[in-house]
């Protein structure tokens, strides 16, 4: 198993309430020349969790920070005008919290970050460390 030090949260930068699945995201990433979907997990707007790339394999989701991390993306991240916005549904948030807790039980040293901490992108369109603080204390 790889050593995991970071769990990095992403969005798909797609319009709110428009469905995209793992197969579609995989196609986007393959078209970029990647060998698979970049994310390890994708959370659909209904809160269902889907595996992208196996966690045993290094992802392609945060340039320069993939080696020791797991990438999780929620479908959404753009508002009705196509601008970056936190479109995380309640169901997505519940799944995200549960997944992060599960991953931290396996990788207790893993810290939770947003892609925007490593890139000039707004993804995932909210402050992940600040958001995670409210859940971290509810364990």
Backbone as CSV, one residue per row, in Angstrom:
resi,resn,N_x,N_y,N_z,CA_x,CA_y,CA_z,C_x,C_y,C_z
1,UNK,0.848,-1.193,0.000,0.000,0.000,0.000,0.887,1.248,0.000
2,UNK,0.453,2.247,-0.703,1.195,3.516,-0.747,1.088,4.236,0.596
3,UNK,2.070,5.063,0.884,1.990,5.932,2.053,1.155,7.145,1.657
4,UNK,0.109,7.411,2.399,-0.801,8.523,2.108,-0.695,9.566,3.210
5,UNK,-0.352,10.788,2.823,-0.240,11.894,3.768,-1.309,12.954,3.572
6,UNK,-1.969,12.935,2.411,-2.966,13.961,2.106,-4.182,13.368,1.407
7,UNK,-5.321,13.883,1.780,-6.574,13.613,1.085,-6.945,14.956,0.460
8,UNK,-7.038,14.989,-0.864,-7.266,16.255,-1.564,-8.647,16.241,-2.203
9,UNK,-9.452,17.244,-1.831,-10.830,17.362,-2.310,-10.861,18.237,-3.559
10,UNK,-11.623,17.775,-4.552,-11.774,18.450,-5.838,-13.254,18.573,-6.182
11,UNK,-13.539,19.357,-7.212,-14.839,19.323,-7.871,-14.568,19.022,-9.344
12,UNK,-15.599,18.642,-10.066,-15.416,18.341,-11.487,-15.506,19.579,-12.361
13,UNK,-15.795,20.736,-11.758,-15.953,21.999,-12.504,-17.008,21.846,-13.591
14,UNK,-18.141,21.281,-13.193,-19.271,21.073,-14.095,-20.505,21.767,-13.506
15,UNK,-21.491,22.077,-14.351,-22.673,22.796,-13.878,-23.464,22.039,-12.818
16,UNK,-23.911,22.792,-11.827,-24.759,22.269,-10.769,-25.999,21.616,-11.371
17,UNK,-26.368,20.501,-10.823,-27.542,19.709,-11.217,-27.416,19.045,-12.590
18,UNK,-26.219,19.009,-13.142,-26.007,18.278,-14.386,-25.174,17.042,-14.049
19,UNK,-25.672,15.881,-14.441,-25.030,14.622,-14.062,-23.843,14.296,-14.973
20,UNK,-22.758,13.896,-14.343,-21.589,13.362,-15.034,-21.147,12.143,-14.260
21,UNK,-20.736,11.105,-14.977,-20.340,9.876,-14.300,-18.850,9.603,-14.462
22,UNK,-18.395,8.566,-13.775,-16.973,8.202,-13.798,-16.500,7.930,-15.226
23,UNK,-17.319,7.241,-16.014,-16.924,6.917,-17.393,-16.681,8.194,-18.206
24,UNK,-17.532,9.193,-18.039,-17.372,10.458,-18.761,-16.118,11.192,-18.306
25,UNK,-15.913,11.259,-16.993,-14.730,11.943,-16.454,-13.463,11.219,-16.902
26,UNK,-13.508,9.889,-16.914,-12.368,9.097,-17.390,-12.052,9.478,-18.841
27,UNK,-13.078,9.599,-19.678,-12.869,9.987,-21.083,-12.196,11.350,-21.188
28,UNK,-12.648,12.314,-20.373,-12.020,13.637,-20.384,-10.530,13.513,-20.079
29,UNK,-10.213,12.729,-19.064,-8.822,12.604,-18.644,-7.990,11.822,-19.659
30,UNK,-8.565,10.812,-20.268,-7.855,10.084,-21.321,-7.579,10.994,-22.516
31,UNK,-8.529,11.876,-22.829,-8.338,12.830,-23.931,-7.207,13.810,-23.634
32,UNK,-6.905,14.028,-22.359,-5.778,14.882,-21.967,-4.448,14.135,-22.032
33,UNK,-4.516,12.840,-22.343,-3.304,12.045,-22.440,-2.953,11.294,-21.170
34,UNK,-3.845,11.341,-20.168,-3.592,10.601,-18.935,-3.914,9.138,-19.174
35,UNK,-3.409,8.270,-18.306,-3.644,6.838,-18.503,-4.928,6.323,-17.850
36,UNK,-5.633,7.177,-17.125,-6.889,6.801,-16.466,-7.518,8.061,-15.893
37,UNK,-8.658,7.900,-15.254,-9.257,9.007,-14.513,-8.253,9.440,-13.442
38,UNK,-8.165,10.715,-13.176,-7.190,11.212,-12.212,-7.586,11.021,-10.764
39,UNK,-8.886,10.975,-10.482,-9.398,10.888,-9.112,-9.519,9.442,-8.651
40,UNK,-9.365,9.246,-7.372,-9.567,7.915,-6.799,-11.043,7.656,-6.506
41,UNK,-11.760,8.712,-6.158,-13.188,8.592,-5.861,-13.936,9.759,-6.474
42,UNK,-15.184,9.503,-6.880,-16.071,10.541,-7.394,-17.396,10.400,-6.657
43,UNK,-17.916,11.530,-6.186,-19.192,11.541,-5.478,-20.221,12.247,-6.349
44,UNK,-21.231,11.478,-6.762,-22.301,12.030,-7.605,-23.193,12.942,-6.763
45,UNK,-24.028,13.727,-7.448,-24.864,14.697,-6.751,-25.885,14.051,-5.816
46,UNK,-26.238,12.789,-6.073,-27.157,12.090,-5.172,-26.441,11.520,-3.952
47,UNK,-25.123,11.742,-3.862,-24.339,11.275,-2.727,-23.733,9.897,-2.919
48,UNK,-24.012,9.252,-4.036,-23.439,7.923,-4.249,-21.942,8.038,-4.529
49,UNK,-21.218,7.078,-3.988,-19.757,7.062,-4.079,-19.321,6.077,-5.157
50,UNK,-18.395,6.510,-6.002,-17.924,5.686,-7.108,-16.406,5.700,-7.142
51,UNK,-15.839,4.526,-7.391,-14.384,4.397,-7.462,-13.919,4.826,-8.843
52,UNK,-12.865,5.625,-8.859,-12.229,6.016,-10.108,-10.990,5.163,-10.283
53,UNK,-9.866,5.704,-9.904,-8.578,4.997,-9.971,-8.372,4.266,-8.633
54,UNK,-7.871,3.052,-8.642,-7.607,2.359,-7.374,-6.629,3.152,-6.509
55,UNK,-6.844,3.162,-5.194,-5.978,3.969,-4.318,-4.544,3.453,-4.274
56,UNK,-4.329,2.228,-4.693,-2.965,1.686,-4.731,-2.131,2.346,-5.826
57,UNK,-2.799,3.001,-6.764,-2.126,3.639,-7.896,-2.114,5.153,-7.691
58,UNK,-0.980,5.763,-7.927,-0.850,7.221,-7.794,-1.852,7.899,-8.722
59,UNK,-2.547,8.898,-8.210,-3.533,9.631,-8.996,-2.913,10.671,-9.900
60,UNK,-3.789,11.395,-10.590,-3.388,12.509,-11.452,-4.402,13.619,-11.213
61,UNK,-4.330,14.213,-10.044,-5.357,15.179,-9.640,-4.803,16.473,-9.059
62,UNK,-3.571,16.476,-8.584,-2.979,17.689,-8.005,-1.490,17.688,-8.364
63,UNK,-1.166,18.346,-9.454,0.191,18.330,-9.993,1.225,18.599,-8.895
64,UNK,2.200,17.707,-8.799,3.260,17.838,-7.808,2.903,17.281,-6.441
65,UNK,1.651,16.842,-6.252,1.196,16.351,-4.946,0.445,15.034,-5.050
66,UNK,0.617,14.342,-6.140,-0.116,13.082,-6.348,0.484,11.900,-5.605
67,UNK,1.788,11.886,-5.435,2.489,10.713,-4.920,1.932,10.213,-3.590
68,UNK,1.744,11.062,-2.634,1.296,10.642,-1.302,-0.117,11.073,-0.988
69,UNK,-0.972,11.123,-2.006,-2.326,11.626,-1.765,-3.394,10.760,-2.416
70,UNK,-4.606,10.994,-1.961,-5.802,10.397,-2.547,-6.674,11.556,-3.009
71,UNK,-7.165,11.483,-4.237,-8.009,12.532,-4.797,-9.474,12.130,-4.794
72,UNK,-10.298,13.018,-4.238,-11.750,12.821,-4.200,-12.390,14.007,-4.909
73,UNK,-13.274,13.737,-5.853,-13.976,14.815,-6.553,-15.476,14.679,-6.349
74,UNK,-16.132,15.824,-6.132,-17.593,15.817,-6.157,-18.034,16.393,-7.494
75,UNK,-19.124,15.860,-8.039,-19.645,16.343,-9.315,-20.320,17.681,-9.064
76,UNK,-19.852,18.706,-9.760,-20.377,20.058,-9.615,-19.234,21.044,-9.510
77,UNK,-19.536,22.191,-8.950,-18.522,23.217,-8.757,-18.747,24.479,-9.575
78,UNK,-19.775,24.459,-10.452,-20.124,25.663,-11.217,-21.593,25.984,-10.970
79,UNK,-21.882,27.273,-10.794,-23.271,27.688,-10.578,-24.008,27.804,-11.921
80,UNK,-25.233,28.328,-11.861,-26.069,28.436,-13.071,-25.440,29.314,-14.143
81,UNK,-24.581,30.256,-13.734,-23.919,31.137,-14.691,-22.580,30.565,-15.170
82,UNK,-22.249,29.370,-14.732,-20.989,28.759,-15.126,-19.789,29.273,-14.354
83,UNK,-20.044,29.916,-13.218,-18.965,30.451,-12.381,-18.670,29.490,-11.228
84,UNK,-17.415,29.471,-10.763,-17.075,28.597,-9.637,-17.949,28.899,-8.417
85,UNK,-18.491,27.841,-7.818,-19.342,27.972,-6.631,-19.364,26.646,-5.892
86,UNK,-19.526,26.716,-4.600,-19.667,25.499,-3.799,-21.067,24.950,-4.037
87,UNK,-21.159,23.917,-4.852,-22.452,23.307,-5.169,-22.608,21.955,-4.475
88,UNK,-21.791,21.701,-3.488,-21.842,20.450,-2.744,-23.241,20.262,-2.163
89,UNK,-23.906,19.171,-2.550,-25.239,18.884,-2.005,-25.087,18.297,-0.602
90,UNK,-26.178,18.282,0.136,-26.143,17.692,1.475,-25.720,16.221,1.390
91,UNK,-26.246,15.507,0.397,-25.907,14.095,0.225,-24.422,13.927,-0.095
92,UNK,-23.895,14.794,-0.951,-22.466,14.731,-1.276,-21.624,15.013,-0.038
93,UNK,-22.037,16.003,0.730,-21.281,16.346,1.932,-21.263,15.181,2.916
94,UNK,-22.398,14.533,3.122,-22.449,13.382,4.036,-21.516,12.272,3.567
95,UNK,-21.528,11.990,2.281,-20.657,10.950,1.724,-19.194,11.352,1.843
96,UNK,-18.893,12.607,1.547,-17.518,13.100,1.629,-16.986,12.977,3.054
97,UNK,-17.770,13.381,4.024,-17.350,13.287,5.428,-17.096,11.823,5.797
98,UNK,-18.016,10.960,5.436,-17.881,9.535,5.750,-16.640,8.940,5.082
99,UNK,-16.414,9.268,3.818,-15.252,8.755,3.097,-13.954,9.247,3.722
100,UNK,-13.883,10.522,4.040,-12.662,11.065,4.652,-12.395,10.382,5.982
101,UNK,-13.429,10.194,6.787,-13.247,9.508,8.076,-12.741,8.080,7.873
102,UNK,-13.297,7.394,6.899,-12.850,6.030,6.604,-11.393,6.030,6.168
103,UNK,-11.046,6.934,5.260,-9.661,6.998,4.784,-8.700,7.362,5.913
104,UNK,-9.118,8.266,6.802,-8.240,8.625,7.921,-8.107,7.495,8.932
105,UNK,-9.074,6.593,8.984,-8.911,5.431,9.870,-7.863,4.472,9.302
106,UNK,-7.722,4.463,7.989,-6.706,3.629,7.330,-5.358,4.338,7.291
107,UNK,-5.413,5.658,7.052,-4.210,6.492,6.952,-4.324,7.619,7.982
108,UNK,-4.074,7.331,9.260,-4.324,8.317,10.323,-3.497,9.600,10.210
109,UNK,-2.390,9.564,9.492,-1.548,10.747,9.337,-2.042,11.664,8.209
110,UNK,-3.032,11.207,7.433,-3.485,11.974,6.261,-4.230,13.235,6.670
111,UNK,-3.789,14.347,6.121,-4.444,15.642,6.328,-5.415,15.898,5.182
112,UNK,-6.409,16.738,5.437,-7.445,17.028,4.446,-7.210,18.418,3.867
113,UNK,-7.152,18.481,2.536,-6.883,19.735,1.837,-7.792,19.884,0.625
114,UNK,-7.848,21.079,0.109,-8.545,21.353,-1.141,-7.540,21.543,-2.257
115,UNK,-7.942,21.232,-3.468,-7.069,21.405,-4.627,-6.592,22.854,-4.735
116,UNK,-7.445,23.803,-4.343,-7.092,25.218,-4.436,-5.934,25.613,-3.516
117,UNK,-5.530,24.743,-2.628,-4.354,25.013,-1.799,-3.055,24.723,-2.551
118,UNK,-3.162,23.983,-3.636,-1.989,23.575,-4.410,-1.979,24.151,-5.815
119,UNK,-3.014,24.871,-6.166,-3.180,25.348,-7.535,-3.867,26.713,-7.506
120,UNK,-3.752,27.444,-8.601,-4.432,28.740,-8.694,-5.911,28.570,-9.077
121,UNK,-6.361,27.340,-9.196,-7.763,27.065,-9.520,-8.633,27.272,-8.285
122,UNK,-9.917,27.500,-8.493,-10.820,27.656,-7.358,-11.336,26.318,-6.840
123,UNK,-11.123,25.258,-7.577,-11.525,23.893,-7.204,-11.061,23.556,-5.786
124,UNK,-11.904,23.091,-4.929,-13.273,22.636,-5.075,-14.321,23.710,-4.783
125,UNK,-13.913,24.953,-4.802,-14.820,26.102,-4.665,-15.283,26.336,-3.231
126,UNK,-14.511,25.860,-2.270,-14.718,26.216,-0.871,-13.421,25.954,-0.112
127,UNK,-13.338,26.491,1.100,-12.141,26.347,1.919,-12.225,25.015,2.668
128,UNK,-11.525,24.018,2.163,-11.622,22.668,2.718,-11.134,22.578,4.164
129,UNK,-9.957,23.121,4.513,-9.526,23.009,5.914,-10.523,23.641,6.893
130,UNK,-11.071,24.772,6.538,-12.055,25.429,7.400,-13.332,24.571,7.494
131,UNK,-13.779,24.052,6.373,-14.953,23.183,6.334,-14.711,21.930,7.167
132,UNK,-13.556,21.300,7.016,-13.271,20.041,7.693,-13.180,20.219,9.206
133,UNK,-12.775,21.380,9.679,-12.654,21.621,11.125,-13.962,21.333,11.851
134,UNK,-15.078,21.693,11.255,-16.364,21.480,11.947,-16.721,19.996,12.058
135,UNK,-16.187,19.158,11.178,-16.462,17.724,11.221,-15.394,16.956,11.983
136,UNK,-14.197,17.480,11.951,-13.073,16.802,12.582,-13.307,16.631,14.091
137,UNK,-13.997,17.571,14.685,-14.217,17.524,16.132,-15.451,16.711,16.508
138,UNK,-16.203,16.242,15.514,-17.406,15.458,15.788,-17.152,13.963,15.754
139,UNK,-15.908,13.558,15.626,-15.577,12.127,15.504,-16.102,11.320,16.659
